[in-house]
Short mmCIF file of C-alpha atoms in Angstrom, two decimals:
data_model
loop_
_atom_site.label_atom_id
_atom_site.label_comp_id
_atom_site.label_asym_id
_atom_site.label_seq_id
_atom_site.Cartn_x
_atom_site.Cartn_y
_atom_site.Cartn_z
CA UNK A 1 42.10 -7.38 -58.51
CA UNK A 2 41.00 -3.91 -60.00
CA UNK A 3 43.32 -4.48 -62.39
CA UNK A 4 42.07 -7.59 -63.97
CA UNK A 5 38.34 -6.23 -63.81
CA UNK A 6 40.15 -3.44 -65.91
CA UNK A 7 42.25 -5.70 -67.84
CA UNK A 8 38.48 -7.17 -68.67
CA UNK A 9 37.19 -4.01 -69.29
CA UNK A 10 39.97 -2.57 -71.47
CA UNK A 11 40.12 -6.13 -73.63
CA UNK A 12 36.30 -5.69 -74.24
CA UNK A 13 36.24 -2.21 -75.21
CA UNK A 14 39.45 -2.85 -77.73
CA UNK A 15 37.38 -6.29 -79.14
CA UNK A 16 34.79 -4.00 -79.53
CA UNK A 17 36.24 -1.06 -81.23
CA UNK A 18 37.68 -3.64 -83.75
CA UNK A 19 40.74 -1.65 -83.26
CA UNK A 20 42.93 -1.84 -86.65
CA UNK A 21 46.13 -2.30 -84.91
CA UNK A 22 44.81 -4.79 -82.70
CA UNK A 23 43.68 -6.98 -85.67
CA UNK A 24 46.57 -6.69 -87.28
CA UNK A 25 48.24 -8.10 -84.16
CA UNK A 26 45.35 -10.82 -83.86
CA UNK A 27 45.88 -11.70 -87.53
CA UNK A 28 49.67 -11.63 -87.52
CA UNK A 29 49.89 -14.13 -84.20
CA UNK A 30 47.75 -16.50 -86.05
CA UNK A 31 49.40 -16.03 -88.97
CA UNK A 32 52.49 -16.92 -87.67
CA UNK A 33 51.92 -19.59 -85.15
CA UNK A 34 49.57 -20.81 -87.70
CA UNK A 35 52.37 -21.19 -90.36
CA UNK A 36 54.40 -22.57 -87.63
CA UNK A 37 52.31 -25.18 -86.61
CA UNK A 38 51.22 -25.93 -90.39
CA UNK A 39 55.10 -26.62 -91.23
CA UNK A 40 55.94 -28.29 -87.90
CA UNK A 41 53.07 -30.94 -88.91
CA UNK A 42 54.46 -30.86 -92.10
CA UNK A 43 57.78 -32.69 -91.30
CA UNK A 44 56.98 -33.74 -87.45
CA UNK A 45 54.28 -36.11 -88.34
CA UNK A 46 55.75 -38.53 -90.88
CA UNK A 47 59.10 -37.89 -88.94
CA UNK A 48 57.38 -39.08 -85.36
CA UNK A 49 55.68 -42.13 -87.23
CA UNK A 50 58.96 -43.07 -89.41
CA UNK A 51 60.97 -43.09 -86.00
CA UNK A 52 58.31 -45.50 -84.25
CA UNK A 53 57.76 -47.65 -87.26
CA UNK A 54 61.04 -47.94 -88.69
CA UNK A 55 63.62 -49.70 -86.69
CA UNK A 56 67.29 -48.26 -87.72
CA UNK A 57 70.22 -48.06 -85.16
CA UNK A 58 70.42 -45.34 -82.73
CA UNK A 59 66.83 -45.47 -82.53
CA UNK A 60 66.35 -45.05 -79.33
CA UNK A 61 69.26 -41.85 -79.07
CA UNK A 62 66.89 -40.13 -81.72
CA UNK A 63 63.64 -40.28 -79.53
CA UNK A 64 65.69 -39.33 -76.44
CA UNK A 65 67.10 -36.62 -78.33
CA UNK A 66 63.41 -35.45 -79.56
CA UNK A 67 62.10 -35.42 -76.15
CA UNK A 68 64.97 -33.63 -74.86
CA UNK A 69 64.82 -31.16 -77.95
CA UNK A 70 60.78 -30.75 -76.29
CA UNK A 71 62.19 -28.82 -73.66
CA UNK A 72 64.11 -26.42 -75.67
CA UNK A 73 64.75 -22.92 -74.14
CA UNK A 74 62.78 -20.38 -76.71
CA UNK A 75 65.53 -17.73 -75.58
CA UNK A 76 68.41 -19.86 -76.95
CA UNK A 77 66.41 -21.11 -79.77
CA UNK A 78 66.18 -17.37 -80.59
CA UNK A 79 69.57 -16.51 -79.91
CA UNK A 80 70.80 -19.38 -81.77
CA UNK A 81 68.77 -18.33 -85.33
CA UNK A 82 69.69 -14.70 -84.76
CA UNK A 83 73.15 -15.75 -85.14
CA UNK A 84 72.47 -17.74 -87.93
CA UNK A 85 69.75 -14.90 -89.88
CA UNK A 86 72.17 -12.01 -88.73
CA UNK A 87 74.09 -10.91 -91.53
CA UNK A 88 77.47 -12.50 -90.59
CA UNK A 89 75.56 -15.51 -89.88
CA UNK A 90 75.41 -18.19 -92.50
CA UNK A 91 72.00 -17.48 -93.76
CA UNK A 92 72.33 -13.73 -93.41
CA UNK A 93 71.90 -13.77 -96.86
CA UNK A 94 68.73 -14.38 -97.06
CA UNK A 95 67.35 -11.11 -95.05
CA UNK A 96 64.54 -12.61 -93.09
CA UNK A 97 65.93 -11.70 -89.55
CA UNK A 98 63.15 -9.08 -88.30
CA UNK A 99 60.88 -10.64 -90.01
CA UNK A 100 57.30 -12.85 -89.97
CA UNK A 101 59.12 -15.41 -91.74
CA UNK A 102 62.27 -15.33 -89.00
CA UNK A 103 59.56 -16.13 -85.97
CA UNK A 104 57.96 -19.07 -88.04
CA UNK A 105 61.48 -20.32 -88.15
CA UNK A 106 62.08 -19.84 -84.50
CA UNK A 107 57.93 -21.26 -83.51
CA UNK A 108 58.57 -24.11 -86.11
CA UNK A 109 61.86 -25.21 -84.24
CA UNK A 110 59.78 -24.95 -80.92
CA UNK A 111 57.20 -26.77 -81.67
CA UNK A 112 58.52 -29.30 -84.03
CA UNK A 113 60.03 -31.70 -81.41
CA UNK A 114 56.42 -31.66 -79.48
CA UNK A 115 54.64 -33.00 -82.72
CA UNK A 116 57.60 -35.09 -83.47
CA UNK A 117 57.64 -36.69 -79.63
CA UNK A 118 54.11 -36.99 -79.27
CA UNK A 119 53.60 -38.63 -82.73
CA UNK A 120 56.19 -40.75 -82.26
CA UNK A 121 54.19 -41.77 -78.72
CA UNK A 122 51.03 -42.10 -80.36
CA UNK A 123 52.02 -44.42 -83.51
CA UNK A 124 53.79 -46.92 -80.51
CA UNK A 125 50.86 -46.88 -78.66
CA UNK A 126 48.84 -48.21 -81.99
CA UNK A 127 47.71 -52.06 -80.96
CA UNK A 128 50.46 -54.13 -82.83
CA UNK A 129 47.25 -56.17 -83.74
CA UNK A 130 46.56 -53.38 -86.30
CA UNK A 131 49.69 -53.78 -88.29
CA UNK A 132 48.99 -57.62 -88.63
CA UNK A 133 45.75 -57.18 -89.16
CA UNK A 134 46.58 -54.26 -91.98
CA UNK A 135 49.17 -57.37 -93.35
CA UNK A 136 46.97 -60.17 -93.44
CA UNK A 137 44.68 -58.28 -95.52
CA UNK A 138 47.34 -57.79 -98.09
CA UNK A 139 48.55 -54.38 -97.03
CA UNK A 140 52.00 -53.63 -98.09
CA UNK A 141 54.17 -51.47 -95.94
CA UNK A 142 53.31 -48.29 -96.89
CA UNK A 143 49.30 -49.55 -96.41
CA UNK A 144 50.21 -50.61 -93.43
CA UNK A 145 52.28 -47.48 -92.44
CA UNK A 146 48.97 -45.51 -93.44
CA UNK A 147 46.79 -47.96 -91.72
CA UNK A 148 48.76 -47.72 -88.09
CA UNK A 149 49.12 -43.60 -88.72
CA UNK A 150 45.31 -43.51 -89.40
CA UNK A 151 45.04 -45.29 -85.95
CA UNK A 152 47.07 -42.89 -84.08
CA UNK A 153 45.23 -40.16 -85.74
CA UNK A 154 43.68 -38.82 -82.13
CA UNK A 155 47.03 -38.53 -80.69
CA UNK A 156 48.63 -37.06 -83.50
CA UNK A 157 45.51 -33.98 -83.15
CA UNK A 158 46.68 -33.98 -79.31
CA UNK A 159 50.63 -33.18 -80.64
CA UNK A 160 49.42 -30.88 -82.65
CA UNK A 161 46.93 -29.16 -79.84
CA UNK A 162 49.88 -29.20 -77.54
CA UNK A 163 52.07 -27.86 -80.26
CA UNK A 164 50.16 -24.72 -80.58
CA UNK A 165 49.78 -24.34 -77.11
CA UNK A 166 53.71 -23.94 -77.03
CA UNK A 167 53.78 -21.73 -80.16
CA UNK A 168 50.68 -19.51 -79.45
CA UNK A 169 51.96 -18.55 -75.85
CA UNK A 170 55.63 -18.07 -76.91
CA UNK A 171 57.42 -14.79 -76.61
CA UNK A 172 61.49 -15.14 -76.19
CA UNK A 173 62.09 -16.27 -79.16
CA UNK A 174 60.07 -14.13 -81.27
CA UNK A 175 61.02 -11.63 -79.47
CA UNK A 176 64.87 -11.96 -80.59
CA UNK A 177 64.37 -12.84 -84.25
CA UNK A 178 61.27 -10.62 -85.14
CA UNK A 179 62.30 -7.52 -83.05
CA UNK A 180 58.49 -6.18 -81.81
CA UNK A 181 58.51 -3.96 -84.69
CA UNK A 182 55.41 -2.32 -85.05
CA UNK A 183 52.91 -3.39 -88.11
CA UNK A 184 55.44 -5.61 -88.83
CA UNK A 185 56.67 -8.33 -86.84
CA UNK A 186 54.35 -7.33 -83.25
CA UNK A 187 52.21 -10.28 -82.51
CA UNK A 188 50.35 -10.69 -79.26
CA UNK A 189 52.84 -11.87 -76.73
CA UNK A 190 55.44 -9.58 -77.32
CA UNK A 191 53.11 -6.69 -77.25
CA UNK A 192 52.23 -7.70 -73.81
CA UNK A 193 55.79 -7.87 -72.93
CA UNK A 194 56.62 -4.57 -74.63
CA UNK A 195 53.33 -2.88 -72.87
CA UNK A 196 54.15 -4.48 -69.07
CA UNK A 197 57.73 -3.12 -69.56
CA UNK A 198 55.87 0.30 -70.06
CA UNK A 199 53.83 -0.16 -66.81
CA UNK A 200 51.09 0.03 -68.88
CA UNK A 201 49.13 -3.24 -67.38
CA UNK A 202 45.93 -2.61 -68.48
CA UNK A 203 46.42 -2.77 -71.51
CA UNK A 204 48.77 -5.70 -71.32
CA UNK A 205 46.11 -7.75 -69.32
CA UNK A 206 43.47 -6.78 -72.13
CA UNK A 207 45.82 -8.19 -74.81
CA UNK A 208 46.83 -11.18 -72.38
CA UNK A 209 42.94 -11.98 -71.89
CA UNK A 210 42.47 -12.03 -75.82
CA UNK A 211 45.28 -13.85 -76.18
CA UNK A 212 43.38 -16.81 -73.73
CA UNK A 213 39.96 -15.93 -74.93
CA UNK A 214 41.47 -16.86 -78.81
CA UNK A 215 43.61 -19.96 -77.60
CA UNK A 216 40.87 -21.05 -75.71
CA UNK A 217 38.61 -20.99 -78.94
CA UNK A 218 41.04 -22.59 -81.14
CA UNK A 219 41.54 -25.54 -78.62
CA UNK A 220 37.96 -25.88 -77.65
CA UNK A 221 37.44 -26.42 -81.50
CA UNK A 222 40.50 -28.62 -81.90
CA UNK A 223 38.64 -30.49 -78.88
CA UNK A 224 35.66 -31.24 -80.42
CA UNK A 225 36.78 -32.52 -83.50
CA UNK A 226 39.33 -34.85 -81.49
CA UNK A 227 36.23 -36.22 -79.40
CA UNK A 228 33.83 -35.89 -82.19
CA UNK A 229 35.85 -39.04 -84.13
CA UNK A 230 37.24 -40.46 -81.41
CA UNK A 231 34.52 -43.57 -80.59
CA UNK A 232 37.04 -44.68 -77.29
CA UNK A 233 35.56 -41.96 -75.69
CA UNK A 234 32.16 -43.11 -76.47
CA UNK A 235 32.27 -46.68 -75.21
CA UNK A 236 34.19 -45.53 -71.80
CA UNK A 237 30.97 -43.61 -71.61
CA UNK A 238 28.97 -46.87 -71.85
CA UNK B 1 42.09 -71.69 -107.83
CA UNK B 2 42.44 -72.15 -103.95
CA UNK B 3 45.68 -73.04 -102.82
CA UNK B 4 47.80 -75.85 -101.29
CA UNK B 5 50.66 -75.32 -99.03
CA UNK B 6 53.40 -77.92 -98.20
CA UNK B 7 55.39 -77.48 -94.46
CA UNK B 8 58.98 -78.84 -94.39
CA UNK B 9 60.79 -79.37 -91.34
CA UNK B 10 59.33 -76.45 -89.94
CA UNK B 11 60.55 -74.94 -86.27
CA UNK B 12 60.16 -71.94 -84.56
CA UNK B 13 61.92 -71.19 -81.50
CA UNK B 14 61.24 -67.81 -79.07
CA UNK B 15 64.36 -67.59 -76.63
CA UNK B 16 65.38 -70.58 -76.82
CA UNK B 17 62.15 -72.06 -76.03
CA UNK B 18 60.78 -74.27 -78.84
CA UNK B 19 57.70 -74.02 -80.20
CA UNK B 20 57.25 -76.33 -83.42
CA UNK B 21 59.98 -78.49 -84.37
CA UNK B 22 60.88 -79.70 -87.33
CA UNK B 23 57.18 -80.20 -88.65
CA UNK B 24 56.48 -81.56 -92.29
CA UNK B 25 52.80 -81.83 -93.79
CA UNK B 26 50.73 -81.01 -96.92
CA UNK B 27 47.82 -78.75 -97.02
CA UNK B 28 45.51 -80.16 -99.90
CA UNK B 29 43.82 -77.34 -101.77
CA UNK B 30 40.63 -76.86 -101.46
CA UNK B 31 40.05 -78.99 -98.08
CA UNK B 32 39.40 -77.57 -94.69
CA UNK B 33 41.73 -78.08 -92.25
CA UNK B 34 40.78 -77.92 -87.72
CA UNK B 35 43.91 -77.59 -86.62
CA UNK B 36 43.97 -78.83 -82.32
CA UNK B 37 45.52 -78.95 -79.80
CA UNK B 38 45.86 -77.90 -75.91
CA UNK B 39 46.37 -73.88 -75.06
CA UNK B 40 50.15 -73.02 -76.12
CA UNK B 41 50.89 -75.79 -78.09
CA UNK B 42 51.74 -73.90 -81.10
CA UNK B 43 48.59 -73.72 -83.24
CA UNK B 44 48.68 -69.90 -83.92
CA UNK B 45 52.19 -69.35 -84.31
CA UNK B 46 51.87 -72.02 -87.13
CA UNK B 47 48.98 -69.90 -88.77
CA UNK B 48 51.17 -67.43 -88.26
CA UNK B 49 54.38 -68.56 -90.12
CA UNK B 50 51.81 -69.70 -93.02
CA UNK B 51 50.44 -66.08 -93.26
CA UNK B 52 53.66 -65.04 -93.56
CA UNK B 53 53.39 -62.76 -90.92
CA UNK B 54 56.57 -64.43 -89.46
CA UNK B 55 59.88 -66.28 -90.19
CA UNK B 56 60.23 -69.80 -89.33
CA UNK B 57 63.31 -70.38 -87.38
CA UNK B 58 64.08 -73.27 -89.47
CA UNK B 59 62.54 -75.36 -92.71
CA UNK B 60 60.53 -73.51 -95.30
CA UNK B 61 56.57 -73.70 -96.59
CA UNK B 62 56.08 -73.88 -99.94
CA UNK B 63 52.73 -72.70 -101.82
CA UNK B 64 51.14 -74.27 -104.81
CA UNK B 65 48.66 -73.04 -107.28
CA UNK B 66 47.60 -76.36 -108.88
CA UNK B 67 51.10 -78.11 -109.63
CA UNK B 68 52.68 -74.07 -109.93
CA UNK B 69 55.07 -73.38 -107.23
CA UNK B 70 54.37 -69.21 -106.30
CA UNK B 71 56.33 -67.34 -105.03
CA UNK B 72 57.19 -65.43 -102.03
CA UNK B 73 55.85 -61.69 -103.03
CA UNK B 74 52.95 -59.47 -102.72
CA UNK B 75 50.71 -61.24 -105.08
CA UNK B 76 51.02 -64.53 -103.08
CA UNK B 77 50.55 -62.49 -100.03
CA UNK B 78 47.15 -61.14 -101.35
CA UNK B 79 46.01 -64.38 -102.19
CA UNK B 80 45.62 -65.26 -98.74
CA UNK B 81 44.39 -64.33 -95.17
CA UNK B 82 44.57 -64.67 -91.79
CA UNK B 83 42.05 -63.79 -89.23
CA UNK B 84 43.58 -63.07 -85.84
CA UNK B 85 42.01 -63.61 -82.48
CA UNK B 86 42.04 -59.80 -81.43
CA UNK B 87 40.75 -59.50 -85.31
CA UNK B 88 42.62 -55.96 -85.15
CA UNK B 89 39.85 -53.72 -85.74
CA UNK B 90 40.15 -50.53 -87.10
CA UNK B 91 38.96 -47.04 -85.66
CA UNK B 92 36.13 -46.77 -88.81
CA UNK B 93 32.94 -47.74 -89.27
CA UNK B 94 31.72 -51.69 -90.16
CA UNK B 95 31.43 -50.57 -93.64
CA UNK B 96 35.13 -48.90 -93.80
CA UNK B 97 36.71 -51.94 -92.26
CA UNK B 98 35.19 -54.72 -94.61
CA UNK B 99 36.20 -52.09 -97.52
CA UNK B 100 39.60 -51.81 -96.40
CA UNK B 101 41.37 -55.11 -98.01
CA UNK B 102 39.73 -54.22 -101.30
CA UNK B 103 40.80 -50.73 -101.50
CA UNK B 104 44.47 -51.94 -100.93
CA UNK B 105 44.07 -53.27 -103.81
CA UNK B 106 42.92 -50.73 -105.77
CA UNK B 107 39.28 -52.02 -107.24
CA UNK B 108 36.51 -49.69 -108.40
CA UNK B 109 34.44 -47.66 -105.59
CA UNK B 110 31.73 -49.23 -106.93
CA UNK B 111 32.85 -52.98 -107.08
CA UNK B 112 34.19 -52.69 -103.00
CA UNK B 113 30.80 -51.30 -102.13
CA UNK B 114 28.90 -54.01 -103.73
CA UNK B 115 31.23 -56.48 -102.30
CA UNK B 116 31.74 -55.22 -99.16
CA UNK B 117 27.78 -54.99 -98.72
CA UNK B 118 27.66 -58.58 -99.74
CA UNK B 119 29.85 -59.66 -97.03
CA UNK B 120 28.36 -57.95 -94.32
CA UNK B 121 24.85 -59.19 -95.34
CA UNK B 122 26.81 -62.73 -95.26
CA UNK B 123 27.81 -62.48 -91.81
CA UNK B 124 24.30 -60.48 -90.82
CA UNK B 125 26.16 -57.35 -90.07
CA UNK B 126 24.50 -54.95 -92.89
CA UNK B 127 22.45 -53.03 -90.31
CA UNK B 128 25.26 -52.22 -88.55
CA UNK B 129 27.53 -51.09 -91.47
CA UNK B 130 27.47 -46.98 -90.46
CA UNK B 131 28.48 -47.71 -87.04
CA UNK B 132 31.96 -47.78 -85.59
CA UNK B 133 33.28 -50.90 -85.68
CA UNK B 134 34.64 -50.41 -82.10
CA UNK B 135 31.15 -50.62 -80.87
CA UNK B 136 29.92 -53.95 -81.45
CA UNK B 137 30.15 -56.68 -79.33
CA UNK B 138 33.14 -59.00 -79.33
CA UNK B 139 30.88 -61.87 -81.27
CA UNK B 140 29.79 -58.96 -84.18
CA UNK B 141 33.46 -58.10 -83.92
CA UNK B 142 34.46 -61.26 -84.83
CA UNK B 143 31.83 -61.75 -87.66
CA UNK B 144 32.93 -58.51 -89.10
CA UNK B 145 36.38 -60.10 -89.30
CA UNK B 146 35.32 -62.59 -91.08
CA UNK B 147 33.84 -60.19 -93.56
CA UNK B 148 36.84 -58.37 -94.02
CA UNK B 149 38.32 -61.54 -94.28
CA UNK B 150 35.99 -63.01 -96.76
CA UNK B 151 35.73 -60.02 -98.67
CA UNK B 152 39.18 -60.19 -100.54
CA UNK B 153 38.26 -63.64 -101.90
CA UNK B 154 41.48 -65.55 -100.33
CA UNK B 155 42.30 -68.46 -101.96
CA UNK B 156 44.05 -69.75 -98.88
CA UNK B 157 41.81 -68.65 -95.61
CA UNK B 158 43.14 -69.16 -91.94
CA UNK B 159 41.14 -68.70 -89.16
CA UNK B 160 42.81 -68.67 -85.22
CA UNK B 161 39.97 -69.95 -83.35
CA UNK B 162 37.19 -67.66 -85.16
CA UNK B 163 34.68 -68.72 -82.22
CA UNK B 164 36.51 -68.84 -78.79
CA UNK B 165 35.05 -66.70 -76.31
CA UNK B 166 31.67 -65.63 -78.31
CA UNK B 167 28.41 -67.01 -77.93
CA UNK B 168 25.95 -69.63 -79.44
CA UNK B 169 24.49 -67.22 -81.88
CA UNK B 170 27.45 -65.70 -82.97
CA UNK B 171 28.81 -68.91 -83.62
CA UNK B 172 26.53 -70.39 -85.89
CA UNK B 173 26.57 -67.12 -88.05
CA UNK B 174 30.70 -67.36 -88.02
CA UNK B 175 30.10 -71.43 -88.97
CA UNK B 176 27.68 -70.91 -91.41
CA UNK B 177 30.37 -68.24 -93.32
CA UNK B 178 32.75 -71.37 -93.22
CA UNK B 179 30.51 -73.51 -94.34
CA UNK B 180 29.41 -71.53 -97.18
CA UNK B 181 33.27 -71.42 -99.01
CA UNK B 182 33.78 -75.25 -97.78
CA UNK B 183 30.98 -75.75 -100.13
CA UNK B 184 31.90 -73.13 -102.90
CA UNK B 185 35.69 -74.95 -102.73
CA UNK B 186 37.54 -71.59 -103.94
CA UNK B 187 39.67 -72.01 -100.89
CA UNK B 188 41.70 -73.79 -98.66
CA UNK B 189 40.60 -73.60 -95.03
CA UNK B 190 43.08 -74.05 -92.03
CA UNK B 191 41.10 -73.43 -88.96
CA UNK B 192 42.43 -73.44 -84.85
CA UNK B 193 39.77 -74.65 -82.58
CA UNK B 194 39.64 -76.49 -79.21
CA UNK B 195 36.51 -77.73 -79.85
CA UNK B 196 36.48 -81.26 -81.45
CA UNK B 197 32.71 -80.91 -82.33
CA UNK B 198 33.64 -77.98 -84.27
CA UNK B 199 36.34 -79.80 -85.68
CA UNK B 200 33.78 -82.65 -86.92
CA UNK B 201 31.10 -79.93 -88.52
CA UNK B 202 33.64 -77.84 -90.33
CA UNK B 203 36.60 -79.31 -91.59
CA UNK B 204 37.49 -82.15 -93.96
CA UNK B 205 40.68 -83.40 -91.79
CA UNK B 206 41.73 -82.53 -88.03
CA UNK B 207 45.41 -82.19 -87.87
CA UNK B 208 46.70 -82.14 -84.34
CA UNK B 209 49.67 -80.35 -82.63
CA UNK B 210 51.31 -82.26 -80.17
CA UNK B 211 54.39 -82.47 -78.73
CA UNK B 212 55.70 -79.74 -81.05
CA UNK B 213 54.60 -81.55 -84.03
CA UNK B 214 51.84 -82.26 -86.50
CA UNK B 215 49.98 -85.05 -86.36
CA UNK B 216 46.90 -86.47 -88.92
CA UNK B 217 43.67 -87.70 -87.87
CA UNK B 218 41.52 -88.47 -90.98
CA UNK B 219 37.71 -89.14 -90.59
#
């Protein structure tokens, strides 16, 4: 217990302080699970609603595969691109192990099968009504596409909510591809890994609280927009 | 031009279970058309099939702008509409919805606005046109429909049972919107009711479905 009153303590004074090093962790986390989240809506989105709206065979082994791939193990994820970014690896070439750009690899492959599942699960969940209805008012298939997408819109925001919930919180694979390296590739988790390992907890649990305080404000917001347009919520309030 | 549509030996089957078979009749343009018939009996998969929202099973429809025979492609597709009995709203406001089939097609801001506005004031919605279309009430629902639907000028205009399940006033607003292109004549009007007195005030010829198959009652 005296801890976390400490932990609170410690996180206030370092908010406080505006500590330099502690922004630059702040500002390198979001950076990175920012980018991460940017790209994995970048290709899971229109890859979630293509799999529910386009029938093709082996369908049904693609979705299973995408909810399995939701599960994946951040430790082998990170083990499996340090093999590849390593310099024997295949693209050891291209120097990014150790870098920011190696644990936006490593979030993006985390956290594109959540926005790929759970897009895929809200475009199904659209009313079929809407795609005849998009048709009979002369929509072709891409209007339609865009019409049933536009539908799903509030469950796409929830993959992506959930999506940085994974990335935001993630440590084992960032951990193996960026290295902790100091004003380079430290973000918050694997600080707090690096300063429990050191026994030094209070400073850990001041970093872990900022960590919640700032995902906490980022959903909150994400929240509000999501309830803001979504009018369902309003008439189940009637 | 509104246009006519001639069925030949039309069937659809689901599982093995038949639904229409093998039914033939011409759709005159420019007429209204109550098509009847009991719960089931195949009135809204045949609205269906004529949208071209599905395949016939068997036998083919073909479409007719004046004696030219169109054909089967987008433009044919725009040129007519169906409204369903869920209506399929979408998660937008009044105004957005009623916009939606003219921006598909790529008109002026400007010109969808104006005609959009028109429409709603048609089916008395225009006070409502900032609101999400979600909340109205299933009767303003289904006048908004037939503001989308009206909107896009079709020149062939289904309707599957635009009035079940609303009430009185709602009804007469939805009837009076029919009433109005009946009288203009740009379109052909193929309408599903139950109601034969709705039959009698709206449409020009009552076709029923029975047995699987059209049948002509002329008054």
């Amino acid at each position: 217990m005296e801890y976390i009153a400490s932990g609170f303590y410690h996180a206030l004074q370092l908010i406080l302080k505006l500590d330099s090093e502690l922004l630059g962790i702040i500002f390198l986390s979001l950076k990175v699970s920012g980018a991460a989240l940017v790209l994995a809506a970048l290709i899971g989105i229109p890859l979630g609603a293509l799999l529910s709206l386009k029938k093709f065979p082996m369908r049904s082994a693609a979705v299973s595969l995408l909810n399995t791939f939701m599960g994946l193990p951040p430790v082998v994820v990170g083990l499996f691109l340090y093999l590849l970014l390593s310099r024997s690896g295949s693209l050891g070439f291209m120097s990014l192990l150790y870098t920011p750009y190696a644990m936006m690899i490593a979030q993006t492959v985390l956290s594109l099968p959540i926005v790929a599942s759970l897009t895929y699960a809200a475009v199904s969940s659209v009313n079929p009504v809407i795609r005849m209805a998009a048709r009979t008012l002369g929509a072709n298939n891409y209007q339609t596409a865009v019409a049933i997408i536009r539908e799903a819109r509030m469950g796409i925001m929830a993959a992506v909510i959930a999506a940085f919930g994974r990335v935001i919180a993630e440590v084992g694979a960032i951990l193996i591809v960026g290295g902790n390296i100091a004003g380079l590739t430290r973000v918050m988790t694997t600080a707090i890994a690096m300063e429990t390992d050191k026994g030094n907890f209070e400073l850990a649990l001041a970093l872990g609280i900022i960590l919640l305080s700032l995902s906490l404000l980022i959903n909150t917001a994400l929240h509000l927009i999501q309830n803001n347009k979504d009018v369902r919520s309003q008439i189940e309030g009637d | 031009m509104p246009i006519s549509l001639r069925i030949s030996g039309l069937s659809k089957v689901y599982n093995s279970s038949v639904v229409i078979d093998n039914c033939s009749y011409t759709f005159q343009a420019g007429s209204v058309y109550a098509v009847m018939g009991p719960n089931g009996c195949g009135k809204s998969t045949l609205l269906r099939i004529c949208s071209l929202l599905e395949s016939p099973t068997s036998g083919s429809i073909s479409y007719y702008a004046g004696d030219n025979e169109l054909a089967y492609d987008m433009r044919l597709r725009r040129m007519m509409t169906l409204l369903l009995p869920d209506i399929g709203i979408f998660n937008t406001t009044v105004l957005k919805n009623v916009e939606y089939g003219l921006k598909i097609r790529g008109l002026s801001r400007k010109s969808i606005y104006d005609a959009s506005c028109e429409a709603l004031e048609l089916v008395g919605l225009t006070h409502k046109m900032s609101q999400n279309a979600l909340l109205l009430s299933s009767g303003q629902k289904r006048r908004l429909g037939i503001a989308r639907a009206l909107v896009i000028k079709p020149r062939l205009l289904m309707l599957d049972e635009p009035t079940s399940a609303i009430d009185v006033e709602n009804t007469e607003i939805v009837e009076s919107a029919i009433l109005r292109i009946k009288q203009e004549r740009s379109s052909t009007i193929i309408l599903s009711t139950h109601e034969r007195t709705q039959a009698d005030r709206l449409a020009d010829k009552v076709v029923f479905v029975e047995n699987k198959r059209l049948s002509q009652d002329g008054f």
